[in-house]
Amino acid sequence: MIALLWLRGLVTREPGPLAGVAAGTAAAVALLGSLGAFFTASEATMTARSIARVSVDWQMEVQPGASSSTVLDTVRGFPQTRAALPVAFASSSGLSASTQGAVQTTGSGAVVGLPYGYTRTFPGQLRPLVGAPEGVLVAQQTASNLHVAPGDAINVGRTGLPAVSTRVDGVVDLRQADSLFQKVGALAGSQPTAPPDNVVLVPLSTWHQLFDPVLAARPDLVHEQVHVRLSHNLPTTPVDAYDSVTGEARNLEARLAGAGRVGDNLGAALGAARGDALYAQLLFFFLGLPGVAIAGLVTLDVARTGGERRRREQALLRARGTALGQLLRLGLAEAAAAGLAGVVAGLAAAFVVGRLAFGSSSFGADPRSTLLDLGLASLVGLGIATLALAVPAWRDARSLTVATAARRVRRGRAAPAVVLVIAALFLAGAAIVYTLVQRSGYELVLAPEGVPAVSITYWALLGPLFLWLGAALLVWWLGRVLLVHGRGALGTLLAPLAGPLAGAVAGSLSRQHRLLARAVLLVALAGSFGVATSVFNSTYAQQSEVDARLTNGGDVTITEPPGAAVPPSFSARLAAIPGVAGVEPLQHRFAYVGSDLQDLYGVRPSTVVGAAKLQDAYFSGGGAAQIMARLSSQPDGILVSAETVKDFQLQPGDRLTLRLRDGRSGDLVPVSFRYVGVVKEFPTAPRDSFLVANAAYVAKATSNDAVGSFLVDTNGAPPAAVAARVRSAAGPSATVTDIGSTRRIVGSSLTALDLGGLTRLELGFALVLAAAGAGVVPALALAERRHRFTVLQALGARSGQLAAFIGAEAFLITAAGILSGALIGAALVEVLVAVLTGVFDPPPAALAVPWRQLLGITGVLLAAALGAAAWTLAASKRSTIDGLRTG
Amino acid sequence: MTAGAAPLVLCQGVGRNYGRGDRQLTALHDVSCSIQAGDRIAISGRSGSGKSTLAHLMAGLDEPTSGVLSWPALGRREELRPGCIGVVFQSPSLLHELTVAENVALPLEIAGAEPSRARERALEALAALDLESLAEQLPDELSGGQSQRVAVARVLATGPPLVIADEPTGQLDHTTAERMLDVLDKTCRALGAALVLTTHDARVTARYDRRWRIADGALETGERS
């Protein structure tokens, strides 16, 4: 009952601190709730994308001696199976074709037998390029090597048997060749490094006609599989989905009792996403929890503004015989009231924020996880309210007397030196971690293929944490030391603002060093949160854009089909299309480096840097412009991958002879190049080894100037619209892709994180926290001390002099807070990007600084501080007489 | 009292209401009086009778809602403090984050004095009231009586011709209150300043030669023998 009376009194007389604690709790709950729900939803998206990326969930390898029909029946009877089809593989001794009067031959290849309906059942496996989608199909590169098109005949070599001739019905792109030709059951690392270069796909019945005789003689050259599509009713997180799928795979293998082994493509995709899911959790940890901690600190400071009132009242209650337990219950009642109000408001805000920032579909993955997230957020909120109200009440109740309760200002004493020592130790720790993560070989998250456990390099997480703690302690310590010992300098600094009162103002600030150092720290932490999140997110967005551009090449890219001989002059036709600002032709060839087949790109060094927006990070030993200038000055120059440099022990200037297919004869001819530099990434190029050379030299040496792709710059025009116009000009055989579509599908499943929404959410909270740190908390603290402004007025202080007292405090808090916040934020984001480098693809060469956002944060901080000062000035003018009566 | 000189304070039918409409409260009504240089006046009355309201109006801290209030010998309302009127409040009204010396020097600095000169005057004022040993103390380190004496020293430092003390002994015990009033009287005499003091304590009233009474917002200025 007394608790209710107490609360009623607080709400009616002194609602500020209580409402402040409720608001701070609400901010923490809303941030935690919405971020938690966001990341849960992102994990669900990662799982969904991983599933969607896999065409054949399982490739069940029929073991030697086992019956393929028995395996097929068992698989079809497995509860999770939705579709299962038999597929057969055979090694061919070689392929050949006779076209345009010349015979083309290849090395060994693979012949795959597919049953009728395979492409409909597993639609992502093959992409028809030309001709029929079923029948005898040749892979894109094979068609290029053999110079064949639909209708041409090819000879398929069989070991120990005569070659057989068959007619090509279509050319296809094998979209998941790596997994299709995997060695099922092989340990990670012992898989073939690349799928076969030459592949023919034939109807399963044809395959049996061709290779059943081989099976009898050379069973080692043939094998059979059952390709399986599973039910995708899986848990929403990649980790749980991975456990479920791999468990099912082991279960099926047990049922087959050694007759089959599962090549678990779905498990592998989910396994890879586990790492990304962990990265998402770490992002949540690094980007969300500091915000929650700051919200907690703001709340503690808001609660502290009501501390004087509480201490006086508690002391009086104790003087009247109130027991310690009763005082504690009053504190708990305050905490419960503010905490519950904050939790309810926070959950509502989380719901609204989630809807606004991510859309309804992204708010929580499922009811269970949403409830879990929000429940956890509520617990944290109640904890903050308890820390803010109940704990100080309990502490004061134990130690206070009426006399000590009346004490407001204690003598200035700088912060103990041990704080500086601890801060220095934390910062040194952060520096060590930062140095270690810069080393090569560092990976924060390791999710090895085929291994259930995912490991995290936990010590790396200490880097940002140590930096945050060390910087916070240092700012607090420096604030107190400078305020206590720098009073003279402060007076000089404030002289233009305060005139003859500068000394008194400086003295007043100096003796409030505890309060002010805390306020500066709060603004600094809120500011650093804003700086770190916005720079981190901008850098992430920048790298996602780089990734998309690396994959797509240009705003719009036209990729010509294999064998097409589109000349560079086609650029002029494309350039005439509305919305096309520039066209860059890019040759694409295959070249043998020794026995290794690599992609070769022929470029125009003078124009490709700008047209393809080449980044310095794509090259080693110089920037993009520098390396391309080097290539331009050496007509037979070539850029190779670091791996090739290592494999072939190349030195700059070394000659490198490649085998390229000649445009006229169709034969592989040796072409001599000079090694001039190292390329790591290149638009449209694969992630492994490739080569970049001068297009003019390649065209001359191979008598072929055919362009592989055209990179179109739209200069701001909508890429999708330009792509639609380009498509009709490029013809049906060319593939036209725009950067927007590529952005949506490119990269790792981490792109499931809607960084746009995350940025809005975090910036919103950063602004709220910054405004609270720079405005609300100082305003409440100033209101708490409004008596002094009343006294100043009673002593005759003019408005300007009053403003000097108030403004000096606001200026000090804001200026020192913004400066410290910018420094901490800059250091923090540097360490965060280094520690979380695996999040970025490719790793950033430099941070992207969103100046507008940062200026916005600074503006909000300044406006909040200015608003708080103006409000306090106005309020203190209004309350002169009341203030004097209450003393 | 100097006959024929302009009064320090002149109240003509002064009234002060708080609130509006049905909730309007009349704290003072139709008060007419004047304060001359050198006057020593005690205004007594029960709690809520309007003493403090009148003191605040005379000190220029508040404005009347009716009548005319002026300071013919002192100037305009905006120019009264800190140089022309010194105010001592019921509670000490010291700034907690400034030392005693800084508190005493503050009104001088507000008036535009050089900080070094203000400090010098503050130390002189503290010494005059035997408070120099407290100069570097913080207000929270003082007793209630010490704090009020410092507040008086703050008035002494500015040397105003009029001192208004609003129940300055209200929170003090009798002995401390007597010492405090001695200090206040001594200060005013030293300054040659008029003193207006409000109190509800008859023993305090008895110390002064002119005694005004206030009841329900109405002032009786008839002097008693």
Tab-separated table of N, CA, C and O in Angstrom, chain A residues 630-696:
chain	number	residue	atom	x	y	z
A	630	ARG	N	50.681	0.334	-66.966
A	630	ARG	CA	51.806	-0.585	-67.202
A	630	ARG	C	51.460	-1.573	-68.331
A	630	ARG	O	52.263	-1.849	-69.218
A	631	LEU	N	50.223	-2.057	-68.291
A	631	LEU	CA	49.769	-3.006	-69.317
A	631	LEU	C	49.724	-2.323	-70.683
A	631	LEU	O	50.111	-2.909	-71.706
A	632	SER	N	49.276	-1.074	-70.665
A	632	SER	CA	49.146	-0.333	-71.926
A	632	SER	C	50.511	-0.095	-72.575
A	632	SER	O	50.649	-0.146	-73.792
A	633	SER	N	51.499	0.149	-71.693
A	633	SER	CA	52.832	0.440	-72.240
A	633	SER	C	53.559	-0.817	-72.724
A	633	SER	O	54.610	-0.738	-73.337
A	634	GLN	N	53.016	-1.967	-72.433
A	634	GLN	CA	53.640	-3.234	-72.835
A	634	GLN	C	52.592	-4.026	-73.634
A	634	GLN	O	51.781	-4.746	-73.052
A	635	PRO	N	52.553	-3.872	-74.967
A	635	PRO	CA	51.466	-4.483	-75.763
A	635	PRO	C	51.285	-5.974	-75.505
A	635	PRO	O	50.157	-6.463	-75.502
A	636	ASP	N	52.383	-6.696	-75.269
A	636	ASP	CA	52.235	-8.142	-75.023
A	636	ASP	C	52.228	-8.439	-73.513
A	636	ASP	O	52.444	-9.562	-73.102
A	637	GLY	N	51.961	-7.405	-72.731
A	637	GLY	CA	51.931	-7.599	-71.274
A	637	GLY	C	50.733	-8.426	-70.836
A	637	GLY	O	49.709	-8.489	-71.534
A	638	ILE	N	50.873	-9.041	-69.698
A	638	ILE	CA	49.764	-9.845	-69.179
A	638	ILE	C	49.765	-9.763	-67.647
A	638	ILE	O	50.830	-9.707	-67.015
A	639	LEU	N	48.569	-9.698	-67.088
A	639	LEU	CA	48.406	-9.734	-65.636
A	639	LEU	C	47.935	-11.133	-65.261
A	639	LEU	O	47.045	-11.692	-65.917
A	640	VAL	N	48.532	-11.689	-64.231
A	640	VAL	CA	48.174	-13.058	-63.835
A	640	VAL	C	47.824	-13.071	-62.349
A	640	VAL	O	48.077	-12.107	-61.628
A	641	SER	N	47.259	-14.178	-61.917
A	641	SER	CA	46.906	-14.289	-60.501
A	641	SER	C	48.150	-14.600	-59.674
A	641	SER	O	49.145	-15.113	-60.195
A	642	ALA	N	48.060	-14.282	-58.377
A	642	ALA	CA	49.188	-14.538	-57.472
A	642	ALA	C	49.503	-16.034	-57.436
A	642	ALA	O	50.668	-16.435	-57.329
A	643	GLU	N	48.454	-16.847	-57.559
A	643	GLU	CA	48.636	-18.302	-57.527
A	643	GLU	C	49.479	-18.762	-58.725
A	643	GLU	O	50.383	-19.591	-58.590
A	644	THR	N	49.192	-18.159	-59.890
A	644	THR	CA	49.946	-18.517	-61.098
A	644	THR	C	51.395	-18.071	-60.965
A	644	THR	O	52.323	-18.795	-61.358
A	645	VAL	N	51.589	-16.868	-60.385
A	645	VAL	CA	52.953	-16.375	-60.168
A	645	VAL	C	53.730	-17.372	-59.317
A	645	VAL	O	54.877	-17.715	-59.606
A	646	LYS	N	53.031	-17.874	-58.284
A	646	LYS	CA	53.691	-18.812	-57.361
A	646	LYS	C	53.940	-20.161	-58.054
A	646	LYS	O	55.046	-20.698	-57.991
A	647	ASP	N	52.891	-20.652	-58.730
A	647	ASP	CA	53.017	-21.972	-59.368
A	647	ASP	C	54.126	-22.011	-60.411
A	647	ASP	O	54.832	-23.004	-60.561
A	648	PHE	N	54.254	-20.894	-61.162
A	648	PHE	CA	55.212	-20.899	-62.266
A	648	PHE	C	56.465	-20.086	-61.941
A	648	PHE	O	57.280	-19.835	-62.822
A	649	GLN	N	56.600	-19.680	-60.694
A	649	GLN	CA	57.806	-18.964	-60.245
A	649	GLN	C	58.129	-17.796	-61.173
A	649	GLN	O	59.243	-17.660	-61.682
A	650	LEU	N	57.130	-16.954	-61.421
A	650	LEU	CA	57.309	-15.859	-62.380
A	650	LEU	C	57.961	-14.643	-61.734
A	650	LEU	O	57.709	-14.345	-60.567
A	651	GLN	N	58.780	-13.962	-62.490
A	651	GLN	CA	59.372	-12.687	-62.094
A	651	GLN	C	58.889	-11.640	-63.089
A	651	GLN	O	58.675	-11.959	-64.261
A	652	PRO	N	58.685	-10.387	-62.652
A	652	PRO	CA	58.248	-9.343	-63.594
A	652	PRO	C	59.155	-9.303	-64.829
A	652	PRO	O	60.379	-9.332	-64.712
A	653	GLY	N	58.515	-9.283	-65.977
A	653	GLY	CA	59.267	-9.247	-67.233
A	653	GLY	C	59.448	-10.618	-67.849
A	653	GLY	O	59.846	-10.730	-69.015
A	654	ASP	N	59.163	-11.672	-67.101
A	654	ASP	CA	59.297	-13.037	-67.640
A	654	ASP	C	58.335	-13.247	-68.799
A	654	ASP	O	57.234	-12.693	-68.817
A	655	ARG	N	58.781	-14.075	-69.728
A	655	ARG	CA	57.884	-14.414	-70.830
A	655	ARG	C	57.002	-15.589	-70.403
A	655	ARG	O	57.422	-16.487	-69.675
A	656	LEU	N	55.764	-15.547	-70.845
A	656	LEU	CA	54.803	-16.595	-70.487
A	656	LEU	C	54.101	-17.000	-71.782
A	656	LEU	O	53.455	-16.166	-72.432
A	657	THR	N	54.271	-18.232	-72.172
A	657	THR	CA	53.647	-18.670	-73.417
A	657	THR	C	52.366	-19.437	-73.112
A	657	THR	O	52.388	-20.434	-72.384
A	658	LEU	N	51.273	-18.949	-73.657
A	658	LEU	CA	49.963	-19.579	-73.449
A	658	LEU	C	49.526	-20.225	-74.753
A	658	LEU	O	50.008	-19.873	-75.828
A	659	ARG	N	48.597	-21.161	-74.616
A	659	ARG	CA	47.994	-21.739	-75.833
A	659	ARG	C	46.578	-21.202	-75.948
A	659	ARG	O	45.767	-21.367	-75.038
A	660	LEU	N	46.352	-20.505	-77.051
A	660	LEU	CA	45.039	-19.907	-77.304
A	660	LEU	C	44.484	-20.460	-78.610
A	660	LEU	O	45.250	-20.826	-79.507
A	661	ARG	N	43.169	-20.489	-78.675
A	661	ARG	CA	42.576	-21.038	-79.906
A	661	ARG	C	42.601	-19.957	-80.993
A	661	ARG	O	42.183	-18.829	-80.762
A	662	ASP	N	43.100	-20.343	-82.136
A	662	ASP	CA	43.200	-19.396	-83.239
A	662	ASP	C	41.833	-19.227	-83.901
A	662	ASP	O	41.093	-20.191	-84.101
A	663	GLY	N	41.525	-17.989	-84.237
A	663	GLY	CA	40.208	-17.680	-84.786
A	663	GLY	C	39.985	-18.270	-86.169
A	663	GLY	O	38.859	-18.611	-86.518
A	664	ARG	N	41.054	-18.390	-86.941
A	664	ARG	CA	40.857	-18.886	-88.303
A	664	ARG	C	40.962	-20.401	-88.371
A	664	ARG	O	40.100	-21.080	-88.899
A	665	SER	N	42.016	-20.949	-87.773
A	665	SER	CA	42.227	-22.407	-87.882
A	665	SER	C	41.449	-23.184	-86.818
A	665	SER	O	41.153	-24.363	-86.996
A	666	GLY	N	41.112	-22.535	-85.722
A	666	GLY	CA	40.445	-23.239	-84.626
A	666	GLY	C	41.411	-24.053	-83.801
A	666	GLY	O	41.023	-24.697	-82.821
A	667	ASP	N	42.670	-24.048	-84.159
A	667	ASP	CA	43.673	-24.825	-83.410
A	667	ASP	C	44.215	-24.004	-82.246
A	667	ASP	O	44.173	-22.775	-82.244
A	668	LEU	N	44.747	-24.735	-81.282
A	668	LEU	CA	45.434	-24.049	-80.183
A	668	LEU	C	46.802	-23.620	-80.674
A	668	LEU	O	47.558	-24.436	-81.217
A	669	VAL	N	47.093	-22.335	-80.515
A	669	VAL	CA	48.378	-21.828	-80.990
A	669	VAL	C	49.119	-21.176	-79.827
A	669	VAL	O	48.496	-20.596	-78.941
A	670	PRO	N	50.436	-21.298	-79.803
A	670	PRO	CA	51.182	-20.645	-78.724
A	670	PRO	C	51.253	-19.121	-78.941
A	670	PRO	O	51.509	-18.682	-80.056
A	671	VAL	N	50.982	-18.419	-77.888
A	671	VAL	CA	51.075	-16.954	-77.943
A	671	VAL	C	51.944	-16.515	-76.764
A	671	VAL	O	51.709	-16.920	-75.630
A	672	SER	N	52.938	-15.689	-77.068
A	672	SER	CA	53.890	-15.287	-76.043
A	672	SER	C	53.465	-13.952	-75.390
A	672	SER	O	53.140	-12.995	-76.094
A	673	PHE	N	53.469	-13.936	-74.066
A	673	PHE	CA	53.136	-12.726	-73.306
A	673	PHE	C	54.292	-12.408	-72.374
A	673	PHE	O	55.174	-13.230	-72.149
A	674	ARG	N	54.246	-11.186	-71.821
A	674	ARG	CA	55.263	-10.803	-70.837
A	674	ARG	C	54.532	-10.463	-69.522
A	674	ARG	O	53.631	-9.615	-69.511
A	675	TYR	N	54.935	-11.127	-68.467
A	675	TYR	CA	54.282	-10.939	-67.166
A	675	TYR	C	54.611	-9.550	-66.607
A	675	TYR	O	55.785	-9.227	-66.404
A	676	VAL	N	53.556	-8.731	-66.396
A	676	VAL	CA	53.800	-7.354	-65.926
A	676	VAL	C	53.120	-7.030	-64.591
A	676	VAL	O	53.358	-5.977	-64.018
A	677	GLY	N	52.273	-7.892	-64.103
A	677	GLY	CA	51.624	-7.560	-62.826
A	677	GLY	C	50.664	-8.637	-62.360
A	677	GLY	O	50.424	-9.620	-63.056
A	678	VAL	N	50.154	-8.395	-61.149
A	678	VAL	CA	49.265	-9.383	-60.524
A	678	VAL	C	47.852	-8.805	-60.408
A	678	VAL	O	47.670	-7.664	-59.972
A	679	VAL	N	46.891	-9.590	-60.829
A	679	VAL	CA	45.491	-9.196	-60.697
A	679	VAL	C	44.800	-10.174	-59.739
A	679	VAL	O	45.034	-11.377	-59.782
A	680	LYS	N	44.017	-9.602	-58.825
A	680	LYS	CA	43.341	-10.451	-57.831
A	680	LYS	C	41.856	-10.631	-58.166
A	680	LYS	O	41.277	-11.681	-57.943
A	681	GLU	N	41.268	-9.558	-58.648
A	681	GLU	CA	39.833	-9.595	-58.995
A	681	GLU	C	39.663	-8.853	-60.306
A	681	GLU	O	40.434	-7.928	-60.607
A	682	PHE	N	38.626	-9.225	-61.059
A	682	PHE	CA	38.336	-8.495	-62.282
A	682	PHE	C	36.866	-8.704	-62.609
A	682	PHE	O	36.324	-9.797	-62.385
A	683	PRO	N	36.212	-7.655	-63.101
A	683	PRO	CA	34.783	-7.799	-63.404
A	683	PRO	C	34.507	-8.987	-64.323
A	683	PRO	O	35.213	-9.179	-65.318
A	684	THR	N	33.505	-9.738	-63.962
A	684	THR	CA	33.003	-10.947	-64.653
A	684	THR	C	33.946	-12.146	-64.539
A	684	THR	O	33.622	-13.226	-64.999
A	685	ALA	N	35.136	-11.951	-63.942
A	685	ALA	CA	36.113	-13.045	-63.888
A	685	ALA	C	35.778	-14.008	-62.748
A	685	ALA	O	35.126	-13.621	-61.776
A	686	PRO	N	36.198	-15.264	-62.869
A	686	PRO	CA	35.977	-16.205	-61.772
A	686	PRO	C	36.864	-15.845	-60.579
A	686	PRO	O	37.773	-15.025	-60.697
A	687	ARG	N	36.553	-16.498	-59.431
A	687	ARG	CA	37.305	-16.161	-58.231
A	687	ARG	C	38.685	-16.814	-58.191
A	687	ARG	O	39.556	-16.386	-57.462
A	688	ASP	N	38.855	-17.877	-58.983
A	688	ASP	CA	40.178	-18.520	-58.969
A	688	ASP	C	41.066	-17.843	-60.022
A	688	ASP	O	40.845	-16.709	-60.373
A	689	SER	N	42.025	-18.572	-60.546
A	689	SER	CA	43.028	-17.953	-61.426
A	689	SER	C	42.431	-17.503	-62.762
A	689	SER	O	41.581	-18.196	-63.339
A	690	PHE	N	42.901	-16.380	-63.242
A	690	PHE	CA	42.526	-15.889	-64.575
A	690	PHE	C	43.614	-14.927	-65.042
A	690	PHE	O	44.567	-14.627	-64.294
A	691	LEU	N	43.478	-14.474	-66.297
A	691	LEU	CA	44.519	-13.653	-66.903
A	691	LEU	C	43.898	-12.413	-67.542
A	691	LEU	O	42.751	-12.459	-67.994
A	692	VAL	N	44.654	-11.310	-67.563
A	692	VAL	CA	44.173	-10.091	-68.219
A	692	VAL	C	45.284	-9.595	-69.148
A	692	VAL	O	46.437	-9.479	-68.730
A	693	ALA	N	44.910	-9.330	-70.417
A	693	ALA	CA	45.910	-8.897	-71.396
A	693	ALA	C	45.325	-7.795	-72.270
A	693	ALA	O	44.144	-7.462	-72.161
A	694	ASN	N	46.170	-7.239	-73.148
A	694	ASN	CA	45.693	-6.214	-74.070
A	694	ASN	C	44.821	-6.856	-75.144
A	694	ASN	O	45.246	-7.815	-75.820
A	695	ALA	N	43.611	-6.319	-75.352
A	695	ALA	CA	42.675	-6.904	-76.315
A	695	ALA	C	43.262	-6.863	-77.732
A	695	ALA	O	43.142	-7.828	-78.511
A	696	ALA	N	43.945	-5.755	-78.060
A	696	ALA	CA	44.480	-5.610	-79.417
A	696	ALA	C	45.514	-6.694	-79.704
A	696	ALA	O	45.539	-7.276	-80.797
